[in-house]
PDB file of C-alpha atoms and ligand atoms in Angstrom:
ATOM      1  CA  UNK A   1      -1.808  12.936 -20.528  1.00 98.00           C
ATOM      2  CA  UNK A   2      -5.030  14.678 -21.510  1.00 98.00           C
ATOM      3  CA  UNK A   3      -6.518  16.330 -18.407  1.00 98.00           C
ATOM      4  CA  UNK A   4      -8.272  19.179 -20.208  1.00 97.00           C
ATOM      5  CA  UNK A   5     -11.968  19.961 -19.739  1.00 95.00           C
ATOM      6  CA  UNK A   6     -14.472  17.443 -21.097  1.00 95.00           C
ATOM      7  CA  UNK A   7     -15.362  18.290 -24.695  1.00 95.00           C
ATOM      8  CA  UNK A   8     -18.687  17.981 -26.534  1.00 93.00           C
ATOM      9  CA  UNK A   9     -18.845  15.305 -29.245  1.00 91.00           C
ATOM     10  CA  UNK A  10     -21.282  15.214 -32.156  1.00 89.00           C
ATOM     11  CA  UNK A  11     -20.566  11.593 -33.168  1.00 94.00           C
ATOM     12  CA  UNK A  12     -18.266   9.849 -35.631  1.00 96.00           C
ATOM     13  CA  UNK A  13     -17.814  11.668 -38.956  1.00 97.00           C
ATOM     14  CA  UNK A  14     -16.043  10.556 -42.161  1.00 97.00           C
ATOM     15  CA  UNK A  15     -12.961  12.558 -41.040  1.00 97.00           C
ATOM     16  CA  UNK A  16     -12.612  10.213 -38.056  1.00 98.00           C
ATOM     17  CA  UNK A  17     -12.656   6.990 -40.071  1.00 98.00           C
ATOM     18  CA  UNK A  18      -9.056   6.627 -41.316  1.00 98.00           C
ATOM     19  CA  UNK A  19      -5.751   8.403 -40.823  1.00 98.00           C
ATOM     20  CA  UNK A  20      -5.831   9.467 -44.490  1.00 98.00           C
ATOM     21  CA  UNK A  21      -9.223  11.161 -44.060  1.00 98.00           C
ATOM     22  CA  UNK A  22      -8.127  12.643 -40.724  1.00 98.00           C
ATOM     23  CA  UNK A  23      -5.039  14.252 -42.285  1.00 98.00           C
ATOM     24  CA  UNK A  24      -7.163  15.614 -45.112  1.00 98.00           C
ATOM     25  CA  UNK A  25      -9.452  17.078 -42.442  1.00 98.00           C
ATOM     26  CA  UNK A  26      -6.460  18.630 -40.687  1.00 97.00           C
ATOM     27  CA  UNK A  27      -5.377  20.314 -43.909  1.00 97.00           C
ATOM     28  CA  UNK A  28      -8.764  22.005 -44.257  1.00 97.00           C
ATOM     29  CA  UNK A  29      -9.371  22.745 -40.540  1.00 97.00           C
ATOM     30  CA  UNK A  30     -12.353  20.405 -40.319  1.00 97.00           C
ATOM     31  CA  UNK A  31     -14.374  21.406 -37.218  1.00 96.00           C
ATOM     32  CA  UNK A  32     -15.048  17.685 -36.566  1.00 97.00           C
ATOM     33  CA  UNK A  33     -11.423  17.520 -35.320  1.00 98.00           C
ATOM     34  CA  UNK A  34     -11.516  18.573 -31.677  1.00 97.00           C
ATOM     35  CA  UNK A  35      -8.648  20.054 -29.676  1.00 98.00           C
ATOM     36  CA  UNK A  36      -8.372  16.738 -27.814  1.00 98.00           C
ATOM     37  CA  UNK A  37      -7.985  14.829 -31.085  1.00 98.00           C
ATOM     38  CA  UNK A  38      -5.367  17.299 -32.246  1.00 98.00           C
ATOM     39  CA  UNK A  39      -3.275  16.805 -29.071  1.00 98.00           C
ATOM     40  CA  UNK A  40      -3.597  13.030 -29.423  1.00 98.00           C
ATOM     41  CA  UNK A  41      -2.487  13.195 -33.056  1.00 98.00           C
ATOM     42  CA  UNK A  42       0.515  15.350 -32.111  1.00 98.00           C
ATOM     43  CA  UNK A  43       1.588  12.864 -29.411  1.00 98.00           C
ATOM     44  CA  UNK A  44       1.296   9.925 -31.801  1.00 98.00           C
ATOM     45  CA  UNK A  45       3.132  11.789 -34.560  1.00 98.00           C
ATOM     46  CA  UNK A  46       5.971  12.433 -32.070  1.00 98.00           C
ATOM     47  CA  UNK A  47       5.819   8.725 -30.976  1.00 98.00           C
ATOM     48  CA  UNK A  48       5.039   9.728 -27.400  1.00 98.00           C
ATOM     49  CA  UNK A  49       2.706   7.437 -25.386  1.00 98.00           C
ATOM     50  CA  UNK A  50      -0.696   9.016 -24.892  1.00 98.00           C
ATOM     51  CA  UNK A  51      -3.218   8.797 -22.019  1.00 98.00           C
ATOM     52  CA  UNK A  52      -6.761  10.179 -22.108  1.00 98.00           C
ATOM     53  CA  UNK A  53      -7.810  10.818 -18.497  1.00 98.00           C
ATOM     54  CA  UNK A  54     -11.015  12.542 -19.658  1.00 97.00           C
ATOM     55  CA  UNK A  55     -14.257  11.157 -21.120  1.00 96.00           C
ATOM     56  CA  UNK A  56     -13.716  13.161 -24.338  1.00 96.00           C
ATOM     57  CA  UNK A  57     -13.478  11.278 -27.618  1.00 97.00           C
ATOM     58  CA  UNK A  58      -9.861  11.779 -28.691  1.00 98.00           C
ATOM     59  CA  UNK A  59      -7.576   8.861 -29.573  1.00 98.00           C
ATOM     60  CA  UNK A  60     -10.542   6.435 -29.579  1.00 97.00           C
ATOM     61  CA  UNK A  61     -11.618   7.180 -33.161  1.00 98.00           C
ATOM     62  CA  UNK A  62     -10.732   4.675 -35.898  1.00 98.00           C
ATOM     63  CA  UNK A  63      -8.300   7.130 -37.557  1.00 98.00           C
ATOM     64  CA  UNK A  64      -6.165   7.635 -34.437  1.00 98.00           C
ATOM     65  CA  UNK A  65      -6.359   4.000 -33.300  1.00 98.00           C
ATOM     66  CA  UNK A  66      -4.953   3.150 -36.736  1.00 97.00           C
ATOM     67  CA  UNK A  67      -2.283   5.862 -36.418  1.00 98.00           C
ATOM     68  CA  UNK A  68      -1.230   4.589 -32.939  1.00 98.00           C
ATOM     69  CA  UNK A  69      -0.686   1.166 -34.426  1.00 97.00           C
ATOM     70  CA  UNK A  70       1.230   2.453 -37.442  1.00 97.00           C
ATOM     71  CA  UNK A  71       3.427   4.634 -35.230  1.00 98.00           C
ATOM     72  CA  UNK A  72       3.963   1.847 -32.655  1.00 98.00           C
ATOM     73  CA  UNK A  73       2.761   4.029 -29.779  1.00 98.00           C
ATOM     74  CA  UNK A  74       1.134   2.941 -26.506  1.00 98.00           C
ATOM     75  CA  UNK A  75      -2.227   4.548 -25.739  1.00 98.00           C
ATOM     76  CA  UNK A  76      -4.514   4.340 -22.697  1.00 98.00           C
ATOM     77  CA  UNK A  77      -7.875   5.701 -21.566  1.00 96.00           C
ATOM     78  CA  UNK A  78     -10.401   6.779 -20.989  1.00 96.00           C
ATOM     79  CA  UNK A  79     -11.832   8.807 -18.108  1.00 96.00           C
ATOM     80  CA  UNK A  80     -10.067   8.308 -14.784  1.00 97.00           C
ATOM     81  CA  UNK A  81     -11.888   6.016 -12.341  1.00 97.00           C
ATOM     82  CA  UNK A  82     -11.435   7.926  -9.121  1.00 97.00           C
ATOM     83  CA  UNK A  83     -14.697   7.984  -7.138  1.00 96.00           C
ATOM     84  CA  UNK A  84     -18.246   6.857  -7.776  1.00 96.00           C
ATOM     85  CA  UNK A  85     -17.384   4.449 -10.600  1.00 97.00           C
ATOM     86  CA  UNK A  86     -14.469   3.090  -8.560  1.00 98.00           C
ATOM     87  CA  UNK A  87     -16.738   1.949  -5.733  1.00 98.00           C
ATOM     88  CA  UNK A  88     -19.486   0.966  -8.175  1.00 98.00           C
ATOM     89  CA  UNK A  89     -17.091  -1.514  -9.818  1.00 98.00           C
ATOM     90  CA  UNK A  90     -16.182  -2.845  -6.368  1.00 98.00           C
ATOM     91  CA  UNK A  91     -19.790  -3.242  -5.146  1.00 98.00           C
ATOM     92  CA  UNK A  92     -21.336  -4.571  -8.372  1.00 98.00           C
ATOM     93  CA  UNK A  93     -19.291  -7.834  -8.292  1.00 98.00           C
ATOM     94  CA  UNK A  94     -20.649  -8.488  -4.781  1.00 98.00           C
ATOM     95  CA  UNK A  95     -24.272  -8.288  -5.988  1.00 98.00           C
ATOM     96  CA  UNK A  96     -23.443 -10.470  -8.974  1.00 97.00           C
ATOM     97  CA  UNK A  97     -21.569 -13.133  -6.974  1.00 97.00           C
ATOM     98  CA  UNK A  98     -24.284 -13.347  -4.274  1.00 97.00           C
ATOM     99  CA  UNK A  99     -27.077 -13.553  -6.872  1.00 97.00           C
ATOM    100  CA  UNK A 100     -28.681 -10.400  -5.539  1.00 98.00           C
ATOM    101  CA  UNK A 101     -30.502  -9.039  -8.583  1.00 98.00           C
ATOM    102  CA  UNK A 102     -29.962  -5.295  -9.006  1.00 98.00           C
ATOM    103  CA  UNK A 103     -33.161  -3.636 -10.235  1.00 98.00           C
ATOM    104  CA  UNK A 104     -32.046  -0.004 -10.021  1.00 98.00           C
ATOM    105  CA  UNK A 105     -28.905   2.028  -9.326  1.00 98.00           C
ATOM    106  CA  UNK A 106     -29.353   5.747  -8.977  1.00 98.00           C
ATOM    107  CA  UNK A 107     -26.116   7.746  -8.801  1.00 97.00           C
ATOM    108  CA  UNK A 108     -25.923  11.454  -8.239  1.00 96.00           C
ATOM    109  CA  UNK A 109     -22.972  13.792  -7.828  1.00 95.00           C
ATOM    110  CA  UNK A 110     -22.489  17.249  -6.316  1.00 96.00           C
ATOM    111  CA  UNK A 111     -19.380  18.901  -7.684  1.00 94.00           C
ATOM    112  CA  UNK A 112     -18.293  22.508  -7.192  1.00 94.00           C
ATOM    113  CA  UNK A 113     -14.947  22.803  -8.984  1.00 93.00           C
ATOM    114  CA  UNK A 114     -14.231  23.958 -12.563  1.00 93.00           C
ATOM    115  CA  UNK A 115     -14.819  20.458 -13.886  1.00 91.00           C
ATOM    116  CA  UNK A 116     -18.304  20.575 -12.341  1.00 92.00           C
ATOM    117  CA  UNK A 117     -18.891  24.000 -13.854  1.00 92.00           C
ATOM    118  CA  UNK A 118     -17.955  22.811 -17.364  1.00 92.00           C
ATOM    119  CA  UNK A 119     -20.147  19.722 -16.907  1.00 90.00           C
ATOM    120  CA  UNK A 120     -23.129  21.917 -16.041  1.00 91.00           C
ATOM    121  CA  UNK A 121     -23.301  22.605 -19.795  1.00 92.00           C
ATOM    122  CA  UNK A 122     -25.376  19.722 -21.268  1.00 91.00           C
ATOM    123  CA  UNK A 123     -23.171  19.518 -24.383  1.00 90.00           C
ATOM    124  CA  UNK A 124     -20.098  18.867 -22.210  1.00 89.00           C
ATOM    125  CA  UNK A 125     -21.982  16.637 -19.763  1.00 92.00           C
ATOM    126  CA  UNK A 126     -23.068  14.091 -22.354  1.00 89.00           C
ATOM    127  CA  UNK A 127     -19.759  12.166 -22.668  1.00 86.00           C
ATOM    128  CA  UNK A 128     -19.205  12.146 -18.889  1.00 88.00           C
ATOM    129  CA  UNK A 129     -22.598  10.610 -18.155  1.00 91.00           C
ATOM    130  CA  UNK A 130     -22.143   8.060 -20.967  1.00 89.00           C
ATOM    131  CA  UNK A 131     -18.819   7.071 -19.436  1.00 86.00           C
ATOM    132  CA  UNK A 132     -20.286   6.761 -15.930  1.00 87.00           C
ATOM    133  CA  UNK A 133     -23.110   4.520 -17.244  1.00 90.00           C
ATOM    134  CA  UNK A 134     -20.710   2.106 -18.901  1.00 89.00           C
ATOM    135  CA  UNK A 135     -19.520  -0.198 -16.112  1.00 94.00           C
ATOM    136  CA  UNK A 136     -22.570  -1.765 -14.537  1.00 96.00           C
ATOM    137  CA  UNK A 137     -24.124  -4.085 -17.148  1.00 96.00           C
ATOM    138  CA  UNK A 138     -20.868  -5.862 -18.127  1.00 96.00           C
ATOM    139  CA  UNK A 139     -20.221  -6.712 -14.465  1.00 97.00           C
ATOM    140  CA  UNK A 140     -23.768  -7.784 -13.606  1.00 97.00           C
ATOM    141  CA  UNK A 141     -24.228  -9.715 -16.846  1.00 97.00           C
ATOM    142  CA  UNK A 142     -27.659  -8.156 -17.576  1.00 97.00           C
ATOM    143  CA  UNK A 143     -28.807  -4.706 -18.591  1.00 94.00           C
ATOM    144  CA  UNK A 144     -32.442  -4.489 -17.458  1.00 96.00           C
ATOM    145  CA  UNK A 145     -31.384  -2.240 -14.590  1.00 97.00           C
ATOM    146  CA  UNK A 146     -32.784   1.239 -14.105  1.00 97.00           C
ATOM    147  CA  UNK A 147     -29.310   2.794 -14.028  1.00 96.00           C
ATOM    148  CA  UNK A 148     -29.366   6.572 -13.770  1.00 96.00           C
ATOM    149  CA  UNK A 149     -26.483   8.989 -13.349  1.00 95.00           C
ATOM    150  CA  UNK A 150     -26.596  12.736 -12.892  1.00 93.00           C
ATOM    151  CA  UNK A 151     -24.091  15.417 -12.001  1.00 93.00           C
ATOM    152  CA  UNK A 152     -24.957  18.750 -10.418  1.00 95.00           C
ATOM    153  CA  UNK A 153     -22.725  21.782 -10.230  1.00 96.00           C
ATOM    154  CA  UNK A 154     -23.005  22.943  -6.613  1.00 95.00           C
ATOM    155  CA  UNK A 155     -20.377  25.626  -5.906  1.00 95.00           C
ATOM    156  CA  UNK A 156     -20.148  25.285  -2.080  1.00 95.00           C
ATOM    157  CA  UNK A 157     -18.717  21.766  -2.490  1.00 93.00           C
ATOM    158  CA  UNK A 158     -15.623  23.038  -4.340  1.00 93.00           C
ATOM    159  CA  UNK A 159     -13.207  20.169  -5.107  1.00 94.00           C
ATOM    160  CA  UNK A 160     -14.821  18.058  -2.356  1.00 95.00           C
ATOM    161  CA  UNK A 161     -17.069  15.929  -4.512  1.00 93.00           C
ATOM    162  CA  UNK A 162     -20.068  14.320  -2.900  1.00 96.00           C
ATOM    163  CA  UNK A 163     -21.599  11.244  -4.499  1.00 97.00           C
ATOM    164  CA  UNK A 164     -24.837   9.538  -3.472  1.00 97.00           C
ATOM    165  CA  UNK A 165     -26.000   6.141  -4.604  1.00 98.00           C
ATOM    166  CA  UNK A 166     -29.232   4.272  -4.051  1.00 98.00           C
ATOM    167  CA  UNK A 167     -29.013   0.614  -5.035  1.00 98.00           C
ATOM    168  CA  UNK A 168     -32.265  -1.358  -5.179  1.00 98.00           C
ATOM    169  CA  UNK A 169     -31.920  -5.110  -5.319  1.00 98.00           C
ATOM    170  CA  UNK A 170     -33.964  -8.271  -5.019  1.00 98.00           C
ATOM    171  CA  UNK A 171     -32.996 -11.333  -2.960  1.00 98.00           C
ATOM    172  CA  UNK A 172     -34.339 -14.821  -2.345  1.00 97.00           C
ATOM    173  CA  UNK A 173     -38.133 -15.236  -2.662  1.00 98.00           C
ATOM    174  CA  UNK A 174     -38.285 -11.850  -4.372  1.00 98.00           C
ATOM    175  CA  UNK A 175     -37.521  -9.884  -1.202  1.00 98.00           C
ATOM    176  CA  UNK A 176     -36.820  -6.243  -2.024  1.00 98.00           C
ATOM    177  CA  UNK A 177     -33.858  -4.526  -0.368  1.00 98.00           C
ATOM    178  CA  UNK A 178     -31.921  -1.309  -0.776  1.00 98.00           C
ATOM    179  CA  UNK A 179     -28.490   0.107  -0.038  1.00 98.00           C
ATOM    180  CA  UNK A 180     -27.274   3.718   0.334  1.00 98.00           C
ATOM    181  CA  UNK A 181     -23.742   4.964  -0.301  1.00 98.00           C
ATOM    182  CA  UNK A 182     -22.450   8.454   0.445  1.00 98.00           C
ATOM    183  CA  UNK A 183     -18.926   9.257  -0.776  1.00 97.00           C
ATOM    184  CA  UNK A 184     -17.127  12.434   0.247  1.00 97.00           C
ATOM    185  CA  UNK A 185     -14.042  12.581  -1.957  1.00 96.00           C
ATOM    186  CA  UNK A 186     -11.378  15.142  -2.789  1.00 96.00           C
ATOM    187  CA  UNK A 187     -11.445  15.105  -6.584  1.00 95.00           C
ATOM    188  CA  UNK A 188      -7.899  16.217  -7.359  1.00 96.00           C
ATOM    189  CA  UNK A 189      -6.309  14.260  -4.510  1.00 97.00           C
ATOM    190  CA  UNK A 190      -7.916  11.105  -5.880  1.00 98.00           C
ATOM    191  CA  UNK A 191      -6.914  11.834  -9.481  1.00 98.00           C
ATOM    192  CA  UNK A 192      -3.350  13.193  -9.256  1.00 98.00           C
ATOM    193  CA  UNK A 193      -1.536  10.001  -8.113  1.00 98.00           C
ATOM    194  CA  UNK A 194      -3.285   8.044 -10.869  1.00 98.00           C
ATOM    195  CA  UNK A 195      -2.049  10.511 -13.469  1.00 98.00           C
ATOM    196  CA  UNK A 196       1.530  10.136 -12.192  1.00 98.00           C
ATOM    197  CA  UNK A 197       1.299   6.326 -12.195  1.00 98.00           C
ATOM    198  CA  UNK A 198      -0.241   6.307 -15.674  1.00 98.00           C
ATOM    199  CA  UNK A 199       2.548   8.451 -17.087  1.00 98.00           C
ATOM    200  CA  UNK A 200       5.113   6.015 -15.664  1.00 97.00           C
ATOM    201  CA  UNK A 201       3.219   2.880 -16.757  1.00 97.00           C
ATOM    202  CA  UNK A 202       2.667   3.927 -20.382  1.00 98.00           C
ATOM    203  CA  UNK A 203       6.298   4.969 -20.640  1.00 97.00           C
ATOM    204  CA  UNK A 204       7.319   1.572 -19.230  1.00 96.00           C
ATOM    205  CA  UNK A 205       5.060  -0.212 -21.748  1.00 97.00           C
ATOM    206  CA  UNK A 206       6.501   1.834 -24.600  1.00 97.00           C
ATOM    207  CA  UNK A 207      10.060   0.924 -23.546  1.00 96.00           C
ATOM    208  CA  UNK A 208       9.027  -2.749 -23.638  1.00 95.00           C
ATOM    209  CA  UNK A 209       8.022  -2.392 -27.291  1.00 95.00           C
ATOM    210  CA  UNK A 210       4.263  -2.524 -26.722  1.00 96.00           C
ATOM    211  CA  UNK A 211       1.897  -0.621 -28.992  1.00 95.00           C
ATOM    212  CA  UNK A 212      -1.779   0.352 -29.115  1.00 97.00           C
ATOM    213  CA  UNK A 213      -4.284   0.151 -26.220  1.00 97.00           C
ATOM    214  CA  UNK A 214      -2.656  -0.768 -22.891  1.00 98.00           C
ATOM    215  CA  UNK A 215      -5.475  -3.011 -21.598  1.00 97.00           C
ATOM    216  CA  UNK A 216      -3.437  -3.868 -18.478  1.00 97.00           C
ATOM    217  CA  UNK A 217      -4.295  -0.345 -17.269  1.00 98.00           C
ATOM    218  CA  UNK A 218      -8.082  -0.847 -17.285  1.00 98.00           C
ATOM    219  CA  UNK A 219      -8.279  -0.411 -13.465  1.00 98.00           C
ATOM    220  CA  UNK A 220      -7.508   3.261 -13.961  1.00 98.00           C
ATOM    221  CA  UNK A 221     -10.451   4.026 -16.251  1.00 98.00           C
ATOM    222  CA  UNK A 222     -14.238   4.240 -16.365  1.00 97.00           C
ATOM    223  CA  UNK A 223     -14.272   3.273 -20.047  1.00 96.00           C
ATOM    224  CA  UNK A 224     -11.123   1.230 -20.652  1.00 97.00           C
ATOM    225  CA  UNK A 225     -10.042   1.001 -24.299  1.00 96.00           C
ATOM    226  CA  UNK A 226     -10.390  -2.358 -26.060  1.00 95.00           C
ATOM    227  CA  UNK A 227     -11.719  -4.320 -23.088  1.00 95.00           C
ATOM    228  CA  UNK A 228     -15.120  -4.916 -21.488  1.00 93.00           C
ATOM    229  CA  UNK A 229     -13.520  -5.820 -18.144  1.00 96.00           C
ATOM    230  CA  UNK A 230     -14.918  -3.375 -15.577  1.00 97.00           C
ATOM    231  CA  UNK A 231     -14.676  -5.445 -12.388  1.00 98.00           C
ATOM    232  CA  UNK A 232     -12.092  -3.571 -10.309  1.00 98.00           C
ATOM    233  CA  UNK A 233     -10.700  -6.758  -8.725  1.00 97.00           C
ATOM    234  CA  UNK A 234     -10.184  -8.437 -12.112  1.00 98.00           C
ATOM    235  CA  UNK A 235      -8.677  -5.267 -13.530  1.00 98.00           C
ATOM    236  CA  UNK A 236      -6.242  -4.974 -10.640  1.00 98.00           C
ATOM    237  CA  UNK A 237      -5.357  -8.663 -10.922  1.00 98.00           C
ATOM    238  CA  UNK A 238      -4.576  -8.141 -14.621  1.00 97.00           C
ATOM    239  CA  UNK A 239      -2.260  -5.265 -13.748  1.00 98.00           C
ATOM    240  CA  UNK A 240      -0.502  -7.311 -11.053  1.00 97.00           C
ATOM    241  CA  UNK A 241      -0.033 -10.226 -13.471  1.00 97.00           C
ATOM    242  CA  UNK A 242       1.325  -7.843 -16.084  1.00 97.00           C
ATOM    243  CA  UNK A 243       3.810  -6.328 -13.590  1.00 94.00           C
ATOM    244  CA  UNK A 244       4.801  -9.761 -12.385  1.00 94.00           C
ATOM    245  CA  UNK A 245       5.453 -11.051 -15.880  1.00 93.00           C
ATOM    246  CA  UNK A 246       7.296  -7.845 -16.877  1.00 91.00           C
ATOM    247  CA  UNK A 247       9.565  -7.976 -13.831  1.00 84.00           C
ATOM    248  CA  UNK A 248      10.302 -11.684 -14.450  1.00 83.00           C
ATOM    249  CA  UNK A 249      11.215 -10.933 -18.037  1.00 75.00           C
ATOM    250  CA  UNK A 250      13.482  -8.126 -16.847  1.00 70.00           C
ATOM    251  CA  UNK A 251      15.077 -10.617 -14.401  1.00 68.00           C
ATOM    252  CA  UNK A 252      14.274  -8.337 -11.489  1.00 58.00           C
ATOM    253  CA  UNK A 253      11.688  -7.952  -8.762  1.00 54.00           C
TER     254      UNK A 253
HETATM  255  N1  LIG B 301     -11.130  13.211 -10.070  1.00 62.67           N
HETATM  256  C1  LIG B 301     -10.878  13.962 -11.138  1.00 62.67           C
HETATM  257  O1  LIG B 301     -10.387  15.054 -11.017  1.00 62.67           O
HETATM  258  C2  LIG B 301     -11.209  13.416 -12.503  1.00 62.67           C
HETATM  259  C3  LIG B 301     -11.576  12.062 -12.642  1.00 62.67           C
HETATM  260  C4  LIG B 301     -11.847  11.575 -13.906  1.00 62.67           C
HETATM  261  C5  LIG B 301     -11.781  12.397 -15.009  1.00 62.67           C
HETATM  262  N2  LIG B 301     -11.462  13.695 -14.847  1.00 62.67           N
HETATM  263  C6  LIG B 301     -11.453  14.554 -16.032  1.00 62.67           C
HETATM  264  O2  LIG B 301     -10.236  15.263 -16.132  1.00 62.67           O
HETATM  265  C7  LIG B 301     -10.493  16.517 -16.788  1.00 62.67           C
HETATM  266  C8  LIG B 301      -9.941  17.639 -15.961  1.00 62.67           C
HETATM  267  O3  LIG B 301     -10.593  17.699 -14.704  1.00 62.67           O
HETATM  268  P1  LIG B 301     -10.223  18.868 -13.691  1.00 62.67           P
HETATM  269  O4  LIG B 301     -11.008  18.662 -12.467  1.00 62.67           O
HETATM  270  O5  LIG B 301      -8.743  18.998 -13.581  1.00 62.67           O
HETATM  271  O6  LIG B 301     -10.834  20.111 -14.489  1.00 62.67           O
HETATM  272  P2  LIG B 301     -10.379  21.660 -14.442  1.00 62.67           P
HETATM  273  O7  LIG B 301     -11.527  22.422 -15.015  1.00 62.67           O
HETATM  274  O8  LIG B 301      -9.873  21.998 -13.087  1.00 62.67           O
HETATM  275  O9  LIG B 301      -9.133  21.700 -15.424  1.00 62.67           O
HETATM  276  C9  LIG B 301      -9.268  21.590 -16.816  1.00 62.67           C
HETATM  277  C10 LIG B 301      -8.246  22.503 -17.460  1.00 62.67           C
HETATM  278  O10 LIG B 301      -8.252  22.230 -18.867  1.00 62.67           O
HETATM  279  C11 LIG B 301      -8.039  23.488 -19.506  1.00 62.67           C
HETATM  280  N3  LIG B 301      -8.461  23.352 -20.901  1.00 62.67           N
HETATM  281  C12 LIG B 301      -9.715  23.365 -21.418  1.00 62.67           C
HETATM  282  N4  LIG B 301      -9.672  23.187 -22.758  1.00 62.67           N
HETATM  283  C13 LIG B 301      -8.363  23.049 -23.098  1.00 62.67           C
HETATM  284  C14 LIG B 301      -7.683  22.849 -24.320  1.00 62.67           C
HETATM  285  N5  LIG B 301      -8.343  22.732 -25.475  1.00 62.67           N
HETATM  286  N6  LIG B 301      -6.334  22.749 -24.293  1.00 62.67           N
HETATM  287  C15 LIG B 301      -5.656  22.842 -23.127  1.00 62.67           C
HETATM  288  N7  LIG B 301      -6.243  23.046 -21.928  1.00 62.67           N
HETATM  289  C16 LIG B 301      -7.583  23.140 -21.917  1.00 62.67           C
HETATM  290  C17 LIG B 301      -8.883  24.460 -18.678  1.00 62.67           C
HETATM  291  O11 LIG B 301      -8.487  25.778 -18.941  1.00 62.67           O
HETATM  292  C18 LIG B 301      -8.524  23.991 -17.269  1.00 62.67           C
HETATM  293  O12 LIG B 301      -7.343  24.613 -16.810  1.00 62.67           O
HETATM  294  C19 LIG B 301     -12.006  16.594 -17.005  1.00 62.67           C
HETATM  295  O13 LIG B 301     -12.315  16.131 -18.301  1.00 62.67           O
HETATM  296  C20 LIG B 301     -12.522  15.618 -15.976  1.00 62.67           C
HETATM  297  O14 LIG B 301     -13.803  15.107 -16.309  1.00 62.67           O
HETATM  298  C21 LIG B 301     -11.149  14.225 -13.628  1.00 62.67           C
END
């Protein structure tokens, strides 16, 4: 399970395109291969299931997706959904189902732990913000929303992350309304049980002979691999159905 600091990413390069090119890159120490990609490659080479709990680009490059398939290894990611995006993907379906048109969603975060410190560097921040922006449009079904996300390193908060959201929406007859959310979470307390469950669930999937992206685990991630399903209720239902069918097949409960 990758839980290292969020890495910068300069975009897809030729080295990332196929496992052949990636291995050539490895041989010549290509700087386009990040530490996160190297760890992912090592896990796949050892046929060990791999989870990316961070927003860093690691196994989700064409070369390593191909390698996961060739090696028959289960992979999952990316970026644990533990706080703001968790409640965003719970609230957004409500607006969508009630036909309340979201015009703007401003999300800010105050974070004072080491993760927050690393993210105060714009190069490291970029992939985190991209990941936090992902969920809204696929749930709402439209993307003309002024969706903004920022993260501030604010040392006094420590691991107690504070998130603020302002949601502007329009109802019947064009009436304008607004909602405020204030989340006071404990970052590591929210993340650690998910990491334990993920380790058990990818191992279980591997034992069942699955390979490649474990889409049944989308509820755990801000940017789930190989699926556009972001609605937390649908994601959880998919996981329940998966567990149900797996336990039936195993003849147990
Ligand atoms: N609620 C959460 O805690 C949460 C939720 C979603 C995603 N994440 C992601 O999980 C990651 C870790 O978060 P954290 O709060 O534990 O951060 P942290 O700063 O407390 O821990 C990160 C650790 O990774 C180590 N590290 C950095 N580069 C490394 C490398 N190349 N190899 C091995 N270790 C390396 C650092 O030394 C540090 O010990 C971050 O990417 C974060 O965005 C955390």
